[in-house]
Short mmCIF file of N, CA and C in Angstrom, two decimals:
data_model
loop_
_atom_site.label_atom_id
_atom_site.label_comp_id
_atom_site.label_asym_id
_atom_site.label_seq_id
_atom_site.Cartn_x
_atom_site.Cartn_y
_atom_site.Cartn_z
N MET V 22 25.60 -43.91 -19.33
CA MET V 22 26.71 -45.36 -19.36
C MET V 22 28.48 -45.47 -19.99
N GLY V 23 29.11 -46.75 -18.89
CA GLY V 23 30.49 -46.35 -19.41
C GLY V 23 30.94 -48.61 -20.14
N ILE V 24 31.67 -48.50 -20.80
CA ILE V 24 31.15 -49.28 -21.72
C ILE V 24 33.27 -50.05 -21.63
N LYS V 25 33.79 -50.48 -20.22
CA LYS V 25 35.04 -51.43 -20.20
C LYS V 25 35.65 -52.39 -21.13
N ILE V 26 36.14 -52.00 -22.12
CA ILE V 26 36.42 -52.59 -23.71
C ILE V 26 38.09 -54.29 -23.02
N ASP V 27 37.22 -55.11 -23.85
CA ASP V 27 38.78 -55.55 -23.33
C ASP V 27 39.00 -56.43 -24.75
N MET V 28 40.37 -55.84 -25.05
CA MET V 28 40.84 -56.22 -26.05
C MET V 28 42.62 -57.05 -25.62
N PRO V 29 41.73 -58.45 -26.37
CA PRO V 29 43.15 -59.56 -25.92
C PRO V 29 44.41 -59.55 -26.33
N LYS V 30 45.42 -59.88 -25.93
CA LYS V 30 46.92 -59.55 -26.76
C LYS V 30 46.85 -58.96 -28.08
N ALA V 31 46.92 -57.59 -27.60
CA ALA V 31 46.27 -56.97 -28.48
C ALA V 31 47.52 -56.26 -29.41
N PHE V 32 48.86 -56.11 -29.28
CA PHE V 32 49.56 -55.90 -29.17
C PHE V 32 50.42 -57.06 -30.44
N ASP V 33 49.52 -58.50 -30.45
CA ASP V 33 49.95 -59.69 -31.40
C ASP V 33 49.36 -59.81 -32.34
N ARG V 34 48.50 -58.75 -31.94
CA ARG V 34 46.87 -58.89 -33.38
C ARG V 34 46.77 -57.37 -34.50
N VAL V 35 48.23 -56.05 -33.55
CA VAL V 35 48.18 -55.15 -34.62
C VAL V 35 48.49 -55.43 -36.80
N ASP V 36 47.86 -54.94 -36.78
CA ASP V 36 48.28 -54.99 -38.53
C ASP V 36 48.75 -54.14 -39.11
N TRP V 37 49.89 -54.50 -39.88
CA TRP V 37 50.53 -53.88 -40.32
C TRP V 37 50.71 -52.71 -41.33
N GLY V 38 49.75 -53.21 -41.92
CA GLY V 38 49.82 -52.12 -43.04
C GLY V 38 48.39 -51.48 -42.21
N PHE V 39 47.54 -51.37 -41.33
CA PHE V 39 46.58 -50.37 -41.02
C PHE V 39 47.62 -49.39 -39.97
N LEU V 40 48.64 -49.48 -39.20
CA LEU V 40 49.76 -48.55 -38.50
C LEU V 40 50.92 -48.22 -39.69
N MET V 41 50.41 -49.09 -40.86
CA MET V 41 50.78 -47.96 -41.83
C MET V 41 50.01 -46.73 -41.86
N THR V 42 48.75 -47.59 -42.45
CA THR V 42 48.35 -46.05 -42.88
C THR V 42 47.66 -45.24 -41.78
N ILE V 43 47.70 -45.48 -40.58
CA ILE V 43 47.74 -44.37 -39.86
C ILE V 43 48.32 -43.82 -39.74
N MET V 44 50.47 -43.84 -39.42
CA MET V 44 50.77 -42.77 -39.71
C MET V 44 51.89 -42.16 -40.78
N LYS V 45 50.60 -42.95 -41.64
CA LYS V 45 50.73 -41.20 -43.21
C LYS V 45 49.75 -40.83 -42.99
N GLN V 46 49.12 -40.99 -42.19
CA GLN V 46 47.61 -40.25 -41.86
C GLN V 46 47.98 -38.89 -40.99
N MET V 47 48.72 -39.46 -39.95
CA MET V 47 48.84 -38.50 -38.77
C MET V 47 50.13 -38.01 -39.17
N GLY V 48 50.92 -37.80 -40.59
CA GLY V 48 51.87 -36.90 -41.21
C GLY V 48 53.17 -37.30 -41.12
N PHE V 49 53.44 -38.62 -41.10
CA PHE V 49 55.01 -39.25 -40.93
C PHE V 49 54.78 -38.96 -42.09
N ASP V 50 56.85 -39.15 -42.63
CA ASP V 50 57.32 -38.90 -44.17
C ASP V 50 57.19 -40.53 -44.33
N GLU V 51 57.16 -40.28 -45.42
CA GLU V 51 57.55 -41.87 -46.04
C GLU V 51 58.79 -42.37 -46.15
N LYS V 52 59.82 -42.17 -45.95
CA LYS V 52 60.89 -42.84 -45.67
C LYS V 52 61.06 -42.78 -44.40
N TRP V 53 59.87 -42.57 -42.88
CA TRP V 53 60.02 -42.82 -41.58
C TRP V 53 59.05 -43.91 -41.90
N CYS V 54 58.12 -43.83 -42.86
CA CYS V 54 57.20 -45.58 -42.22
C CYS V 54 58.04 -46.29 -42.71
N ASN V 55 58.71 -46.69 -43.84
CA ASN V 55 59.35 -47.34 -44.11
C ASN V 55 60.45 -48.37 -43.70
N MET V 56 60.99 -46.86 -42.49
CA MET V 56 62.23 -47.29 -41.99
C MET V 56 61.32 -48.30 -40.73
N ILE V 57 60.14 -48.13 -39.84
CA ILE V 57 59.64 -48.18 -38.91
C ILE V 57 59.24 -49.65 -39.57
N TYR V 58 58.97 -49.38 -41.04
CA TYR V 58 57.63 -50.74 -41.25
C TYR V 58 58.74 -52.29 -41.07
N GLN V 59 59.86 -51.79 -41.78
CA GLN V 59 61.05 -52.49 -42.48
C GLN V 59 61.56 -53.19 -39.87
N CYS V 60 61.42 -52.37 -39.44
CA CYS V 60 62.12 -52.60 -38.33
C CYS V 60 61.21 -53.74 -37.65
N ILE V 61 59.46 -54.05 -38.01
CA ILE V 61 58.50 -54.67 -37.90
C ILE V 61 58.44 -55.76 -38.17
N SER V 62 58.78 -55.82 -39.43
CA SER V 62 58.72 -56.69 -40.51
C SER V 62 59.76 -57.62 -40.92
N THR V 63 60.76 -57.83 -40.17
CA THR V 63 61.79 -58.03 -40.05
C THR V 63 62.48 -59.69 -39.03
N SER V 64 61.38 -59.72 -38.72
CA SER V 64 61.70 -60.19 -36.74
C SER V 64 61.29 -62.01 -37.51
N THR V 65 61.60 -62.14 -37.34
CA THR V 65 61.55 -64.01 -36.34
C THR V 65 61.20 -64.70 -35.79
N SER V 66 60.32 -65.42 -34.72
CA SER V 66 59.86 -65.80 -34.62
C SER V 66 59.99 -67.69 -34.01
N ALA V 67 60.51 -68.19 -33.15
CA ALA V 67 60.71 -69.24 -33.04
C ALA V 67 59.47 -69.99 -31.37
N VAL V 68 58.81 -70.95 -32.14
CA VAL V 68 58.17 -71.34 -30.39
C VAL V 68 58.74 -72.77 -29.89
N LEU V 69 59.16 -71.88 -28.83
CA LEU V 69 59.91 -73.33 -27.62
C LEU V 69 58.64 -74.49 -27.44
N ILE V 70 59.69 -76.23 -27.71
CA ILE V 70 58.76 -76.77 -26.83
C ILE V 70 59.57 -77.84 -26.09
N ASN V 71 59.56 -78.03 -24.98
CA ASN V 71 59.53 -79.10 -24.15
C ASN V 71 61.11 -77.48 -24.21
N GLY V 72 61.49 -76.67 -23.78
CA GLY V 72 62.42 -75.24 -23.87
C GLY V 72 63.32 -75.07 -25.15
N SER V 73 63.10 -76.46 -26.40
CA SER V 73 63.94 -75.82 -27.24
C SER V 73 63.33 -75.00 -28.64
N PRO V 74 63.96 -74.24 -29.29
CA PRO V 74 63.32 -73.74 -30.11
C PRO V 74 62.66 -74.29 -31.61
N GLU V 75 62.34 -74.60 -31.99
CA GLU V 75 61.60 -74.64 -33.30
C GLU V 75 62.15 -74.16 -34.22
N LYS V 76 61.73 -74.17 -35.16
CA LYS V 76 61.79 -73.26 -36.61
C LYS V 76 61.06 -72.34 -36.79
N PHE V 77 61.60 -71.59 -36.88
CA PHE V 77 62.06 -69.11 -37.07
C PHE V 77 61.20 -70.06 -38.23
N PHE V 78 60.02 -68.21 -37.51
CA PHE V 78 58.86 -68.66 -38.76
C PHE V 78 58.80 -66.94 -38.45
N LYS V 79 58.07 -66.11 -40.45
CA LYS V 79 58.29 -64.40 -39.88
C LYS V 79 56.99 -64.98 -39.81
N PRO V 80 56.63 -63.44 -38.70
CA PRO V 80 54.55 -62.97 -38.44
C PRO V 80 54.32 -62.34 -39.63
N SER V 81 53.14 -62.44 -39.57
CA SER V 81 52.35 -61.27 -40.39
C SER V 81 52.29 -60.00 -39.87
N ARG V 82 51.91 -60.22 -38.22
CA ARG V 82 51.68 -59.25 -37.74
C ARG V 82 51.57 -59.03 -36.50
N CYS V 83 51.95 -57.80 -35.23
CA CYS V 83 52.06 -57.87 -34.58
C CYS V 83 52.98 -56.96 -34.28
N LEU V 84 53.23 -56.28 -32.86
CA LEU V 84 54.25 -56.23 -32.80
C LEU V 84 55.01 -56.31 -31.22
N ARG V 85 55.91 -56.80 -31.46
CA ARG V 85 57.29 -57.61 -30.69
C ARG V 85 57.06 -56.84 -28.82
N GLN V 86 56.28 -58.05 -28.23
CA GLN V 86 56.45 -57.84 -26.61
C GLN V 86 58.08 -56.98 -26.20
N GLY V 87 58.31 -56.09 -25.57
CA GLY V 87 59.80 -55.66 -24.70
C GLY V 87 60.16 -54.67 -25.55
N ASP V 88 59.87 -54.91 -26.73
CA ASP V 88 60.60 -53.88 -27.73
C ASP V 88 59.84 -52.79 -27.00
N PRO V 89 60.90 -51.82 -27.26
CA PRO V 89 60.65 -50.53 -26.14
C PRO V 89 60.46 -49.53 -27.02
N LEU V 90 60.23 -49.61 -28.57
CA LEU V 90 59.32 -49.30 -30.15
C LEU V 90 57.76 -48.87 -29.54
N SER V 91 57.75 -50.87 -29.60
CA SER V 91 56.03 -51.21 -29.32
C SER V 91 54.67 -50.22 -29.00
N PRO V 92 55.06 -49.73 -27.74
CA PRO V 92 53.99 -48.64 -26.98
C PRO V 92 54.32 -48.37 -27.80
N TYR V 93 55.21 -47.47 -28.39
CA TYR V 93 54.38 -46.19 -28.90
C TYR V 93 53.29 -46.38 -30.35
N LEU V 94 53.76 -47.63 -30.91
CA LEU V 94 53.15 -47.80 -32.57
C LEU V 94 51.68 -48.07 -31.94
N PHE V 95 51.53 -48.87 -30.87
CA PHE V 95 50.24 -49.57 -30.38
C PHE V 95 49.64 -48.14 -30.22
N LEU V 96 50.11 -46.74 -29.45
CA LEU V 96 49.73 -45.94 -29.33
C LEU V 96 48.91 -45.34 -30.56
N PHE V 97 49.66 -45.18 -31.46
CA PHE V 97 49.36 -45.13 -32.82
C PHE V 97 47.62 -46.04 -33.16
N CYS V 98 48.25 -46.83 -33.03
CA CYS V 98 47.01 -47.93 -33.88
C CYS V 98 45.57 -47.21 -32.97
N MET V 99 46.47 -47.01 -31.14
CA MET V 99 44.85 -46.51 -30.48
C MET V 99 44.14 -45.13 -31.11
N GLU V 100 44.84 -44.25 -31.37
CA GLU V 100 44.64 -42.72 -31.63
C GLU V 100 43.48 -43.06 -32.27
N SER V 101 43.96 -44.25 -33.48
CA SER V 101 43.01 -43.98 -34.97
C SER V 101 40.88 -43.49 -34.40
N LEU V 102 40.89 -44.80 -33.57
CA LEU V 102 40.17 -44.56 -31.97
C LEU V 102 39.60 -43.76 -31.08
N SER V 103 40.58 -43.09 -31.07
CA SER V 103 39.98 -42.15 -30.11
C SER V 103 39.53 -40.77 -31.24
N ARG V 104 40.33 -41.17 -32.71
CA ARG V 104 39.98 -40.01 -33.40
C ARG V 104 38.59 -40.24 -33.98
N ASN V 105 37.97 -41.39 -34.13
CA ASN V 105 36.43 -42.01 -34.77
C ASN V 105 36.14 -41.13 -33.94
N LEU V 106 35.98 -42.01 -32.55
CA LEU V 106 35.13 -41.63 -31.39
C LEU V 106 34.63 -40.15 -31.05
N LEU V 107 35.86 -39.53 -31.15
CA LEU V 107 36.07 -38.34 -30.81
C LEU V 107 34.94 -37.56 -32.01
N HIS V 108 35.29 -37.65 -34.00
CA HIS V 108 34.21 -37.82 -34.44
C HIS V 108 32.87 -37.64 -34.21
N ALA V 109 32.55 -39.20 -33.65
CA ALA V 109 31.40 -39.22 -33.72
C ALA V 109 30.22 -38.49 -32.87
N GLU V 110 31.15 -38.17 -31.77
CA GLU V 110 30.52 -37.16 -31.11
C GLU V 110 30.01 -35.98 -31.57
N GLU V 111 31.35 -35.87 -32.04
CA GLU V 111 30.51 -34.07 -33.01
C GLU V 111 29.56 -34.06 -33.44
N MET V 112 29.33 -35.66 -34.57
CA MET V 112 28.29 -35.78 -34.82
C MET V 112 27.30 -35.99 -34.59
N GLY V 113 27.32 -36.00 -33.53
CA GLY V 113 26.06 -36.46 -32.66
C GLY V 113 26.02 -37.93 -32.65
N ILE V 114 26.80 -38.66 -33.56
CA ILE V 114 26.22 -39.95 -32.89
C ILE V 114 26.34 -40.76 -31.39
N ILE V 115 27.33 -40.34 -30.76
CA ILE V 115 27.14 -40.74 -29.73
C ILE V 115 27.32 -39.39 -28.97
N ASN V 116 26.71 -39.55 -27.57
CA ASN V 116 27.60 -37.96 -26.65
C ASN V 116 28.01 -38.84 -25.14
N GLY V 117 29.55 -38.43 -24.78
CA GLY V 117 30.11 -38.58 -23.76
C GLY V 117 29.02 -37.50 -22.39
N ILE V 118 30.04 -37.82 -21.32
CA ILE V 118 29.31 -37.44 -20.06
C ILE V 118 29.72 -36.13 -19.62
N LYS V 119 29.72 -35.27 -18.16
CA LYS V 119 30.54 -34.20 -18.18
C LYS V 119 30.72 -34.53 -17.30
N ILE V 120 31.40 -33.95 -16.21
CA ILE V 120 31.35 -34.28 -14.66
C ILE V 120 31.91 -32.70 -13.60
N CYS V 121 30.67 -32.44 -14.40
CA CYS V 121 30.06 -31.11 -14.44
C CYS V 121 29.63 -30.41 -15.21
N LYS V 122 28.28 -29.53 -16.08
CA LYS V 122 27.79 -28.76 -16.43
C LYS V 122 29.33 -27.80 -17.53
N ALA V 123 29.73 -27.31 -16.74
CA ALA V 123 30.87 -26.68 -17.95
C ALA V 123 31.74 -27.32 -17.94
N ALA V 124 31.68 -28.20 -17.31
CA ALA V 124 32.13 -28.72 -18.68
C ALA V 124 32.56 -30.11 -19.90
N PRO V 125 33.93 -29.52 -20.62
CA PRO V 125 33.67 -30.58 -21.62
C PRO V 125 33.25 -31.63 -21.13
N PRO V 126 32.12 -32.64 -22.75
CA PRO V 126 32.31 -34.13 -22.23
C PRO V 126 33.01 -35.36 -22.84
N ILE V 127 33.31 -35.97 -22.43
CA ILE V 127 34.42 -37.07 -22.07
C ILE V 127 33.66 -38.07 -22.66
N SER V 128 33.96 -39.27 -24.04
CA SER V 128 33.18 -39.80 -24.75
C SER V 128 34.18 -41.10 -24.47
N HIS V 129 35.39 -41.26 -23.88
CA HIS V 129 36.32 -42.01 -23.63
C HIS V 129 37.82 -42.15 -23.04
N LEU V 130 38.08 -42.82 -22.31
CA LEU V 130 39.61 -42.60 -21.63
C LEU V 130 40.49 -44.15 -21.76
N LEU V 131 42.10 -43.79 -22.62
CA LEU V 131 42.85 -44.65 -23.59
C LEU V 131 44.01 -44.73 -22.03
N PHE V 132 44.15 -46.09 -21.61
CA PHE V 132 45.04 -46.45 -20.82
C PHE V 132 45.71 -47.19 -21.56
N ALA V 133 47.01 -47.69 -22.79
CA ALA V 133 47.90 -48.18 -23.34
C ALA V 133 46.77 -48.99 -23.97
N ASP V 134 46.40 -50.73 -24.03
CA ASP V 134 44.70 -51.61 -24.64
C ASP V 134 44.18 -51.95 -24.07
N ASP V 135 43.55 -50.63 -22.89
CA ASP V 135 42.99 -50.93 -21.83
C ASP V 135 41.82 -48.94 -21.97
N CYS V 136 40.63 -49.26 -22.91
CA CYS V 136 39.43 -48.47 -23.64
C CYS V 136 38.61 -48.45 -21.88
N MET V 137 37.67 -47.24 -22.13
CA MET V 137 35.89 -46.89 -21.63
C MET V 137 36.08 -45.55 -22.27
N ILE V 138 34.97 -46.33 -22.97
CA ILE V 138 33.67 -45.33 -23.32
C ILE V 138 32.29 -44.63 -22.88
N PHE V 139 32.27 -44.44 -22.65
CA PHE V 139 31.04 -43.65 -21.75
C PHE V 139 29.90 -42.54 -22.79
N CYS V 140 28.80 -43.09 -22.89
CA CYS V 140 27.71 -42.88 -23.72
C CYS V 140 26.81 -42.52 -23.13
N LYS V 141 25.73 -42.07 -24.12
CA LYS V 141 24.02 -42.12 -23.24
C LYS V 141 23.65 -43.23 -23.25
N GLU V 142 22.90 -43.50 -22.27
CA GLU V 142 22.23 -44.88 -21.80
C GLU V 142 20.81 -45.18 -23.31
N ASN V 143 21.24 -45.32 -24.01
CA ASN V 143 20.11 -45.69 -24.80
C ASN V 143 20.83 -47.01 -25.57
N THR V 144 20.18 -47.59 -26.46
CA THR V 144 20.47 -48.54 -27.62
C THR V 144 20.38 -48.54 -28.10
N ILE V 145 19.89 -46.86 -28.92
CA ILE V 145 20.59 -46.28 -30.45
C ILE V 145 22.48 -46.28 -30.16
N GLU V 146 22.86 -45.65 -29.34
CA GLU V 146 24.18 -45.90 -29.00
C GLU V 146 24.95 -46.41 -28.39
N ALA V 147 23.72 -47.38 -28.32
CA ALA V 147 24.63 -48.68 -27.49
C ALA V 147 25.11 -50.16 -29.54
N GLN V 148 24.09 -48.99 -29.78
CA GLN V 148 24.53 -50.19 -30.94
C GLN V 148 25.41 -49.26 -32.47
N ASN V 149 25.47 -48.05 -31.67
CA ASN V 149 26.60 -47.11 -32.88
C ASN V 149 28.29 -47.75 -32.52
N ILE V 150 28.61 -47.55 -31.33
CA ILE V 150 28.95 -47.86 -30.14
C ILE V 150 29.36 -49.47 -30.74
N MET V 151 29.02 -50.21 -30.83
CA MET V 151 29.10 -51.57 -31.34
C MET V 151 29.76 -51.83 -33.12
N ARG V 152 29.14 -50.88 -33.73
CA ARG V 152 29.04 -50.86 -34.83
C ARG V 152 30.92 -50.04 -35.11
N PHE V 153 31.46 -48.85 -34.56
CA PHE V 153 32.72 -48.14 -34.61
C PHE V 153 32.98 -49.25 -34.37
N LEU V 154 33.40 -50.08 -32.94
CA LEU V 154 34.25 -51.42 -32.02
C LEU V 154 34.45 -52.36 -33.52
N GLN V 155 33.54 -52.80 -34.42
CA GLN V 155 33.15 -53.70 -34.78
C GLN V 155 34.44 -53.35 -36.79
N ILE V 156 33.97 -51.87 -36.60
CA ILE V 156 34.58 -51.29 -37.85
C ILE V 156 36.65 -51.43 -37.06
N PHE V 157 36.12 -50.60 -36.27
CA PHE V 157 38.10 -50.99 -35.53
C PHE V 157 38.32 -52.38 -35.62
N GLY V 158 37.37 -52.79 -35.21
CA GLY V 158 38.12 -54.66 -35.00
C GLY V 158 38.60 -55.74 -36.30
N SER V 159 37.87 -55.04 -37.47
CA SER V 159 38.31 -55.80 -38.76
C SER V 159 39.44 -54.00 -39.56
N THR V 160 39.57 -53.85 -39.39
CA THR V 160 40.92 -52.71 -39.60
C THR V 160 41.34 -52.97 -39.54
N SER V 161 41.82 -52.81 -38.44
CA SER V 161 43.54 -52.35 -37.38
C SER V 161 43.86 -54.09 -36.77
N GLY V 162 43.08 -54.89 -36.50
CA GLY V 162 43.63 -56.88 -37.16
C GLY V 162 42.58 -57.20 -34.63
N GLN V 163 42.31 -55.70 -34.03
CA GLN V 163 42.00 -56.00 -33.16
C GLN V 163 41.27 -56.82 -32.48
N LEU V 164 41.40 -57.60 -31.97
CA LEU V 164 39.94 -58.11 -31.39
C LEU V 164 39.38 -58.55 -29.74
N ILE V 165 37.88 -57.14 -30.37
CA ILE V 165 36.60 -56.70 -29.14
C ILE V 165 36.75 -58.46 -28.64
N ASN V 166 36.66 -58.31 -27.57
CA ASN V 166 36.63 -59.41 -26.88
C ASN V 166 35.27 -59.38 -26.09
N PHE V 167 34.05 -59.07 -26.18
CA PHE V 167 32.94 -58.85 -26.22
C PHE V 167 32.44 -59.46 -24.58
N PRO V 168 32.98 -60.87 -24.17
CA PRO V 168 32.06 -61.37 -23.18
C PRO V 168 32.63 -61.34 -21.97
N LYS V 169 33.41 -60.80 -22.46
CA LYS V 169 34.96 -60.59 -21.13
C LYS V 169 35.24 -59.07 -21.21
N SER V 170 34.01 -57.93 -21.77
CA SER V 170 34.07 -56.87 -21.61
C SER V 170 33.00 -56.78 -21.06
N GLY V 171 32.89 -55.66 -20.55
CA GLY V 171 31.42 -54.38 -19.71
C GLY V 171 30.96 -53.62 -19.14
N VAL V 172 29.66 -53.65 -19.24
CA VAL V 172 29.31 -51.83 -18.90
C VAL V 172 29.03 -51.98 -17.70
N PHE V 173 29.51 -50.07 -17.17
CA PHE V 173 28.14 -50.12 -15.54
C PHE V 173 26.92 -49.10 -15.76
N PHE V 174 25.73 -48.93 -15.54
CA PHE V 174 24.53 -48.23 -16.09
C PHE V 174 25.21 -46.21 -14.08
N SER V 175 24.40 -45.30 -14.91
CA SER V 175 24.46 -44.47 -13.00
C SER V 175 23.49 -44.61 -13.33
N LYS V 176 23.05 -44.63 -11.57
CA LYS V 176 22.25 -44.75 -10.46
C LYS V 176 20.63 -44.52 -10.91
N SER V 177 20.25 -43.37 -11.56
CA SER V 177 19.74 -42.32 -12.87
C SER V 177 18.91 -43.79 -13.92
N THR V 178 19.65 -44.41 -14.27
CA THR V 178 19.48 -45.34 -15.53
C THR V 178 17.47 -46.71 -15.10
N ASN V 179 17.19 -46.15 -16.34
CA ASN V 179 16.24 -47.22 -16.19
C ASN V 179 16.37 -48.38 -15.90
N PRO V 180 16.01 -49.97 -14.79
CA PRO V 180 16.39 -50.14 -15.08
C PRO V 180 15.29 -51.45 -15.72
N ASP V 181 14.17 -51.70 -16.62
CA ASP V 181 13.57 -51.68 -17.47
C ASP V 181 14.87 -51.87 -18.60
N LEU V 182 15.89 -50.69 -18.22
CA LEU V 182 16.97 -50.59 -19.35
C LEU V 182 18.15 -50.99 -20.10
N ILE V 183 18.81 -51.51 -18.82
CA ILE V 183 20.11 -52.65 -18.59
C ILE V 183 19.57 -53.20 -19.23
N PRO V 184 18.77 -55.20 -19.41
CA PRO V 184 18.60 -55.73 -20.04
C PRO V 184 19.26 -55.73 -20.76
N ARG V 185 18.23 -55.01 -21.87
CA ARG V 185 17.75 -54.80 -23.18
C ARG V 185 19.66 -54.63 -23.50
N ILE V 186 20.13 -53.06 -23.51
CA ILE V 186 21.44 -53.15 -23.21
C ILE V 186 22.80 -54.35 -24.00
N ASN V 187 22.33 -55.35 -22.28
CA ASN V 187 23.77 -56.04 -21.94
C ASN V 187 23.54 -56.95 -23.78
N ASN V 188 21.73 -57.15 -23.29
CA ASN V 188 22.20 -58.16 -24.52
C ASN V 188 22.21 -58.24 -25.93
N LEU V 189 21.88 -56.45 -25.99
CA LEU V 189 22.60 -56.42 -27.73
C LEU V 189 23.52 -56.19 -27.20
N MET V 190 24.58 -55.84 -26.34
CA MET V 190 26.53 -55.75 -26.44
C MET V 190 26.90 -56.45 -25.94
N GLY V 191 25.98 -58.02 -25.64
CA GLY V 191 26.45 -59.04 -25.29
C GLY V 191 27.64 -58.71 -24.06
N VAL V 192 27.52 -57.89 -23.36
CA VAL V 192 28.78 -58.23 -21.73
C VAL V 192 28.11 -57.95 -20.66
N GLN V 193 28.70 -58.20 -20.26
CA GLN V 193 28.43 -58.07 -18.41
C GLN V 193 28.35 -56.54 -17.97
N VAL V 194 27.96 -57.01 -17.59
CA VAL V 194 27.50 -55.58 -16.04
C VAL V 194 27.99 -56.06 -15.02
N ILE V 195 28.71 -54.34 -14.99
CA ILE V 195 30.14 -54.53 -13.98
C ILE V 195 29.32 -53.64 -12.45
N GLN V 196 29.33 -53.85 -11.58
CA GLN V 196 29.05 -52.95 -10.72
C GLN V 196 30.17 -52.02 -10.30
N LEU V 197 29.19 -50.88 -9.90
CA LEU V 197 29.47 -49.40 -9.41
C LEU V 197 31.02 -49.60 -8.45
N ASP V 198 31.08 -50.57 -8.55
CA ASP V 198 32.20 -50.56 -6.63
C ASP V 198 33.15 -51.60 -7.59
N ASP V 199 33.02 -52.37 -8.43
CA ASP V 199 34.25 -52.66 -9.13
C ASP V 199 35.83 -51.85 -8.88
N LYS V 200 37.01 -52.21 -9.94
CA LYS V 200 37.52 -51.44 -9.64
C LYS V 200 37.94 -51.26 -11.28
N TYR V 201 38.79 -50.25 -11.81
CA TYR V 201 39.22 -50.26 -12.98
C TYR V 201 40.72 -49.82 -12.92
N LEU V 202 41.97 -50.68 -13.64
CA LEU V 202 43.04 -50.23 -13.09
C LEU V 202 44.01 -50.10 -12.11
N GLY V 203 43.29 -51.55 -10.60
CA GLY V 203 43.62 -51.13 -9.80
C GLY V 203 43.29 -49.57 -9.15
N SER V 204 41.87 -48.86 -9.41
CA SER V 204 41.47 -47.53 -8.91
C SER V 204 40.06 -47.85 -9.42
N PRO V 205 39.25 -47.81 -7.98
CA PRO V 205 37.50 -47.84 -7.74
C PRO V 205 37.00 -46.54 -9.15
N LEU V 206 36.46 -47.32 -9.82
CA LEU V 206 35.24 -47.10 -10.80
C LEU V 206 35.03 -45.73 -10.18
N PHE V 207 34.15 -45.43 -9.07
CA PHE V 207 33.37 -44.01 -8.90
C PHE V 207 34.08 -44.10 -7.13
N THR V 208 34.20 -42.84 -6.92
CA THR V 208 34.71 -42.71 -5.06
C THR V 208 33.45 -41.92 -4.77
N HIS V 209 32.93 -41.93 -3.19
CA HIS V 209 31.71 -41.15 -2.95
C HIS V 209 33.02 -40.04 -1.90
N ARG V 210 31.97 -38.75 -2.20
CA ARG V 210 32.15 -37.70 -1.62
C ARG V 210 32.77 -37.43 -0.31
N SER V 211 32.28 -38.71 0.25
CA SER V 211 33.05 -38.46 1.80
C SER V 211 33.95 -39.16 1.37
N LYS V 212 34.98 -39.98 0.85
CA LYS V 212 36.22 -40.54 0.41
C LYS V 212 36.68 -39.26 -0.24
N ILE V 213 36.46 -38.69 -0.80
CA ILE V 213 37.43 -36.79 -1.64
C ILE V 213 38.23 -36.48 -0.10
N ILE V 214 36.62 -36.45 0.62
CA ILE V 214 36.84 -35.78 1.25
C ILE V 214 37.97 -35.63 2.79
N LEU V 215 37.03 -37.01 2.94
CA LEU V 215 38.41 -37.68 4.11
C LEU V 215 40.16 -37.87 3.57
N SER V 216 40.61 -38.45 1.94
CA SER V 216 41.60 -38.16 1.53
C SER V 216 42.29 -37.23 1.24
N SER V 217 40.87 -35.54 1.07
CA SER V 217 41.95 -34.73 1.22
C SER V 217 42.15 -33.40 2.87
N LEU V 218 41.81 -34.65 4.06
CA LEU V 218 41.95 -33.65 5.41
C LEU V 218 42.85 -34.77 5.89
N GLY V 219 43.32 -35.82 5.03
CA GLY V 219 44.45 -37.13 5.52
C GLY V 219 45.53 -36.63 4.45
#
């Protein structure tokens, strides 16, 4: 099964302490981390009311939208989720999918703040993923919006399992013809052949 994760206002919720911890664990020098912290923590914001700014205030978290540095810093936060999922896969806590027998398993795909996680269709792995997402949310500051997230299942999934997993995770079921990042989740072999011939 695959789980499409919804993280609303992802840039606005980045915890600065979490970001600094991740950067240090990735090997960034203390001096470099301090410079990055100064860049993100010395900004001020104001709310526009009827077109006029009110009093300026200093935020205690978030990455500024439009700042060319922000997408890179946000990727560091998502890298922590990626490495934890890879570690969980190595430990056998979750099992990714394979596109063929000789291919390596894929446990997740990330594109900026879009995240899709793959695992076996059972309640144990669903619970394990829920725990990982809750830990990631509480440490990083990210909010996982489960009601707006979704799960889809392979055609071979036992129909009795689908409502149990759906209720356990509190997410909606996504149809296999749904789209992700503007592209279909699945493409039939006939369409692949036609596109290669065209």
